[in-house]
mmCIF file of C-alpha atoms in Angstrom:
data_model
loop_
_atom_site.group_PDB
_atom_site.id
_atom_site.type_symbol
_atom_site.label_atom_id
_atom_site.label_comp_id
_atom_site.label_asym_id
_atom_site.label_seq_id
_atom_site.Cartn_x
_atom_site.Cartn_y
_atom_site.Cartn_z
ATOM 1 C CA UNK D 1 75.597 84.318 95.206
ATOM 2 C CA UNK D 2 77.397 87.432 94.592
ATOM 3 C CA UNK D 3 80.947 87.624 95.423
ATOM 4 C CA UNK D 4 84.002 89.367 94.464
ATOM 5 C CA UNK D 5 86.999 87.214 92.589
ATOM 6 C CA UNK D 6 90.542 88.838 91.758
ATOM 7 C CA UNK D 7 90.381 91.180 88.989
ATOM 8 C CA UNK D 8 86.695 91.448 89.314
ATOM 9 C CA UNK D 9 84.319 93.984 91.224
ATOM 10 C CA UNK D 10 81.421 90.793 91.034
ATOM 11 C CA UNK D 11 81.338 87.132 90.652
ATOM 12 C CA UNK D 12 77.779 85.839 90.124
ATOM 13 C CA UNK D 13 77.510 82.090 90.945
ATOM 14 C CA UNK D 14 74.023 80.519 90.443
ATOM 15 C CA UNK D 15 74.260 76.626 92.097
ATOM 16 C CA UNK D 16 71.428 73.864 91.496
ATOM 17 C CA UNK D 17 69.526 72.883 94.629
ATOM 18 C CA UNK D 18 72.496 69.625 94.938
ATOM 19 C CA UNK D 19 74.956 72.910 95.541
ATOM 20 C CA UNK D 20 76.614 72.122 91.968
ATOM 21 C CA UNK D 21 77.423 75.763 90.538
ATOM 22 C CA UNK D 22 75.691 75.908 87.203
ATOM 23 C CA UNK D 23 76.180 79.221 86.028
ATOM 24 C CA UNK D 24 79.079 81.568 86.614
ATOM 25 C CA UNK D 25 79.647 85.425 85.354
ATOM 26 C CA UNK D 26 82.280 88.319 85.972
ATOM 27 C CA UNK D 27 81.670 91.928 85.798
ATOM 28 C CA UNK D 28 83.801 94.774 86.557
ATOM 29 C CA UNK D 29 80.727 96.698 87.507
ATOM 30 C CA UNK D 30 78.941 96.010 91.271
ATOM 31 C CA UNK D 31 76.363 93.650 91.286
ATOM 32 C CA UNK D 32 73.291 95.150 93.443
ATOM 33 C CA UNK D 33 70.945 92.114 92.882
ATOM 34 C CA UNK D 34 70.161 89.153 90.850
ATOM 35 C CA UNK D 35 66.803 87.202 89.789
ATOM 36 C CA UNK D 36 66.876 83.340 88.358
ATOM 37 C CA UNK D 37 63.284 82.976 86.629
ATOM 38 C CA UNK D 38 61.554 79.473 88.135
ATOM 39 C CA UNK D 39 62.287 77.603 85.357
ATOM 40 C CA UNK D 40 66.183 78.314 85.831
ATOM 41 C CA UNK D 41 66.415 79.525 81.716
ATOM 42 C CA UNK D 42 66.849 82.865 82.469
ATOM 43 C CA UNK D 43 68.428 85.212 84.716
ATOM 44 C CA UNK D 44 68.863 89.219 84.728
ATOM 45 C CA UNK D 45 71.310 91.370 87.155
ATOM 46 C CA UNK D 46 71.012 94.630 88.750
ATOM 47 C CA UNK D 47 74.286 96.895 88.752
ATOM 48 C CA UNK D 48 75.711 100.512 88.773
ATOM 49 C CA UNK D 49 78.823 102.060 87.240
ATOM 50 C CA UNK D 50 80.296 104.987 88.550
ATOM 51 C CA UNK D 51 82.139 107.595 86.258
ATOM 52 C CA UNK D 52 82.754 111.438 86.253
ATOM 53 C CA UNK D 53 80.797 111.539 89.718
ATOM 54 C CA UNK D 54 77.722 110.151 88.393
ATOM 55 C CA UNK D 55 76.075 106.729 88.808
ATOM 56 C CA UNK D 56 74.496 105.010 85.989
ATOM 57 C CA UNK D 57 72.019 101.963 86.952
ATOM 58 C CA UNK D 58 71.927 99.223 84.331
ATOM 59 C CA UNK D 59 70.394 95.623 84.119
ATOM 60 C CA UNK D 60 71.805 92.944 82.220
ATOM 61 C CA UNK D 61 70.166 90.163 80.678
ATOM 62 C CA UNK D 62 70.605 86.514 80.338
ATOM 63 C CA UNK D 63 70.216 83.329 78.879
ATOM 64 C CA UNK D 64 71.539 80.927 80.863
ATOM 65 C CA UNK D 65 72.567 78.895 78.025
ATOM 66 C CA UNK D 66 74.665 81.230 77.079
ATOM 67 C CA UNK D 67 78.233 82.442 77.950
ATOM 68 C CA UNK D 68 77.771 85.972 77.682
ATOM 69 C CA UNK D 69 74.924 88.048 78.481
ATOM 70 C CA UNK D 70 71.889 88.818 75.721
ATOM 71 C CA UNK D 71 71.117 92.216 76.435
ATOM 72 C CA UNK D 72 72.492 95.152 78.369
ATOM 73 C CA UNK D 73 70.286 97.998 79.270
ATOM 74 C CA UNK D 74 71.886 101.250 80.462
ATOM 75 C CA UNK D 75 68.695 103.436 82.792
ATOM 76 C CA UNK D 76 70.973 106.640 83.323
ATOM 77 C CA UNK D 77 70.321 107.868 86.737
ATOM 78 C CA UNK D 78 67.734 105.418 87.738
ATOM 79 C CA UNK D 79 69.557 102.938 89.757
ATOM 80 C CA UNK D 80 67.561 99.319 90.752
ATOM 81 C CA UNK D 81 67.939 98.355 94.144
ATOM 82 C CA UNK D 82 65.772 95.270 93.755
ATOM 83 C CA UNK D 83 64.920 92.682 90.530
ATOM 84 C CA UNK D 84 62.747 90.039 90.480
ATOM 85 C CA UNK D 85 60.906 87.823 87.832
ATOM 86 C CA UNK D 86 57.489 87.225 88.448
ATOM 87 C CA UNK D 87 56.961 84.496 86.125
ATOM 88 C CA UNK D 88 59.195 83.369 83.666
ATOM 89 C CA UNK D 89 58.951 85.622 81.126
ATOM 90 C CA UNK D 90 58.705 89.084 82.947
ATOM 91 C CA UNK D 91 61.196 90.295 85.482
ATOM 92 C CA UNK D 92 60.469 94.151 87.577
ATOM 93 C CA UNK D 93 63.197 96.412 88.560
ATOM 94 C CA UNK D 94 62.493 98.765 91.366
ATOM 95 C CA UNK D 95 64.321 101.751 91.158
ATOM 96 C CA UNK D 96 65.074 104.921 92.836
ATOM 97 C CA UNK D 97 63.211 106.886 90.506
ATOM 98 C CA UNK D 98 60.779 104.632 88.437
ATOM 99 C CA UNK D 99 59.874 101.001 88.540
ATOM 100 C CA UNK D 100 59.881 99.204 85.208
ATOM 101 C CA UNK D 101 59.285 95.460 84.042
ATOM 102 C CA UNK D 102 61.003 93.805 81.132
ATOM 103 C CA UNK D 103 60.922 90.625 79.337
ATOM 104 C CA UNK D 104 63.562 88.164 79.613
ATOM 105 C CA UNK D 105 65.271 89.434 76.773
ATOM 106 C CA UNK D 106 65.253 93.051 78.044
ATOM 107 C CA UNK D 107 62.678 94.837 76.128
ATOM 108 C CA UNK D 108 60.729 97.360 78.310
ATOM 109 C CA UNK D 109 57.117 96.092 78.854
ATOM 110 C CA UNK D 110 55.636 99.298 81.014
ATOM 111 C CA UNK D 111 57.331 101.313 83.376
ATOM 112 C CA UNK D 112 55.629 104.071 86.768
ATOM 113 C CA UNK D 113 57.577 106.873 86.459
ATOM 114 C CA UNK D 114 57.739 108.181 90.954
ATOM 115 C CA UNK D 115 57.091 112.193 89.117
ATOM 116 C CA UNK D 116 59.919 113.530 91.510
ATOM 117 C CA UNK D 117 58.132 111.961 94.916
ATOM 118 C CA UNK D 118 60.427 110.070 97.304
ATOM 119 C CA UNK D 119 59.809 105.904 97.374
ATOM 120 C CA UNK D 120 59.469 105.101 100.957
ATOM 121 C CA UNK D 121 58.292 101.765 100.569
ATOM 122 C CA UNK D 122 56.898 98.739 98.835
ATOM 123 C CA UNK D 123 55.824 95.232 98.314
ATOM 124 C CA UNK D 124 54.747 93.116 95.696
ATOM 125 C CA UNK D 125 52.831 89.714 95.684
ATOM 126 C CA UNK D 126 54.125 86.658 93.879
ATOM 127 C CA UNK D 127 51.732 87.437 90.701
ATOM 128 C CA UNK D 128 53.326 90.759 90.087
ATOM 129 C CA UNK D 129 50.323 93.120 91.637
ATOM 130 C CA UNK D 130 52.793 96.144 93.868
ATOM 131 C CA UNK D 131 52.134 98.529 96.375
ATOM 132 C CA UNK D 132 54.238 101.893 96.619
ATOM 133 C CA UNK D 133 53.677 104.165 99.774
ATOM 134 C CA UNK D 134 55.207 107.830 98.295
ATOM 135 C CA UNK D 135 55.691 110.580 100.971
ATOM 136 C CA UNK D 136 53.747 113.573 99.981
ATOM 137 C CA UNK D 137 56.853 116.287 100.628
ATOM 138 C CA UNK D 138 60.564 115.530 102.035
ATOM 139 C CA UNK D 139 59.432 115.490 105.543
ATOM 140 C CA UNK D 140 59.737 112.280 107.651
ATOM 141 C CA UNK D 141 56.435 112.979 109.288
ATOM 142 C CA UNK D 142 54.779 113.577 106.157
ATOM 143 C CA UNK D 143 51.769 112.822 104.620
ATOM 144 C CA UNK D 144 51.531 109.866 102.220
ATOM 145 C CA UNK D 145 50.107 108.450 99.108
ATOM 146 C CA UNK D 146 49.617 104.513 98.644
ATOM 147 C CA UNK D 147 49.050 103.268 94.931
ATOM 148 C CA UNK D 148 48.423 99.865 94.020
ATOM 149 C CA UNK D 149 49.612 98.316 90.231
ATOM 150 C CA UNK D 150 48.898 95.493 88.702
ATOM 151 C CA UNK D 151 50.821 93.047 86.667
ATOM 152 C CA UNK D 152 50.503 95.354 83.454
ATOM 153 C CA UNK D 153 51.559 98.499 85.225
ATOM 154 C CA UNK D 154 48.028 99.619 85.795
ATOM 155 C CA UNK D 155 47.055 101.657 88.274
ATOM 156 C CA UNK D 156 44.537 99.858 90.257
ATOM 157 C CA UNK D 157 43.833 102.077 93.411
ATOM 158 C CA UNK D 158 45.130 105.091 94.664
ATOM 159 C CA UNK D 159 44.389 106.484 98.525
ATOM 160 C CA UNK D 160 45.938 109.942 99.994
ATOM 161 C CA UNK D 161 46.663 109.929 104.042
ATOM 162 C CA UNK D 162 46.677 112.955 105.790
ATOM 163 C CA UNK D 163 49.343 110.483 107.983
ATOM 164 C CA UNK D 164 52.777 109.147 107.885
ATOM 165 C CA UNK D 165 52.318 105.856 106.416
ATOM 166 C CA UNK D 166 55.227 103.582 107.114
ATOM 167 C CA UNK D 167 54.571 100.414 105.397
ATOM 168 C CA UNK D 168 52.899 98.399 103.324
ATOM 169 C CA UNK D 169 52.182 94.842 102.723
ATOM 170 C CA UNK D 170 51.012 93.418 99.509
ATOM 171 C CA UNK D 171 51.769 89.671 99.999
ATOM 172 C CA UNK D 172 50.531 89.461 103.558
ATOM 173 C CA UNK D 173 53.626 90.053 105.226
ATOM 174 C CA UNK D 174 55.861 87.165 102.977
#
């Protein structure tokens, strides 16, 4: 869970499945989301700080034997909406203007730059292949490009619509 505690802008509680909280950190930065890996080891935060009217993104790192985090990584405008490990060494970051994956210890593995298109949509599956719809030009009703990567940050397929796509599923619906 993220909440907020006094004197903090975010509280990160992990619990154990028996609701005991087993790992507990304060930031003064907010906290847009959180990934544990599946094994529980590891765990790596999404959050933003906000100085001379600019937002920076940044992801933090852990080891969740340890008390304080392992690695901070500042990503400048690029803020991450969404984190998630897809096995326990790799987590991805989705951004809002480049996707990246990192291992646990936050050392950038590959990264799809979105070249100045706008991210409409995605979705991943559970072994890390994703699927990005881009639109084409700024225009609601405009045409779209769908591009499939794999775990590596290949591109694996590309296809152009001369249509509005709206969505995409890469993990049947889940």
């Amino acid at each position: 869970f993220v909440t907020k505690e006094a004197g903090y802008k975010s509280c990160v509680n992990i619990y154990a499945p028996g609701g005991k909280s087993i790992y507990k950190w304060h930031t003064n930065n907010p906290v847009i989301d959180i990934s544990v890996s599946t094994s529980g080891k590891n765990m790596v935060a999404a959050s933003y700080t906000y100085e001379s009217n600019a937002m920076s993104g940044k992801l933090v790192f852990f080891d969740m034997n340890k008390n304080e985090p392992v690695k901070e990584v500042v990503t400048g405008s690029n803020v991450f909406s969404e984190v998630r490990f897809i096995n326990d060494d790799v987590v991805v970051a989705f951004g809002d203007m480049y996707t990246a994956a990192y291992t646990y210890k936050g050392v950038m593995k590959w990264r799809v730059d979105y070249g100045g298109r706008t991210l409409k949509s995605y979705d991943f599956t559970d072994d890390g292949y994703i699927a990005f719809i881009f639109d084409r030009y700024t225009s609601e009703m405009s045409e779209s490009t769908v591009e499939i990567y794999n775990s590596s940050g290949r591109l694996k397929g590309k296809f152009e619509s001369m249509n509005n796509v709206k969505y995409v599923s890469a993990n049947n619906g889940r």
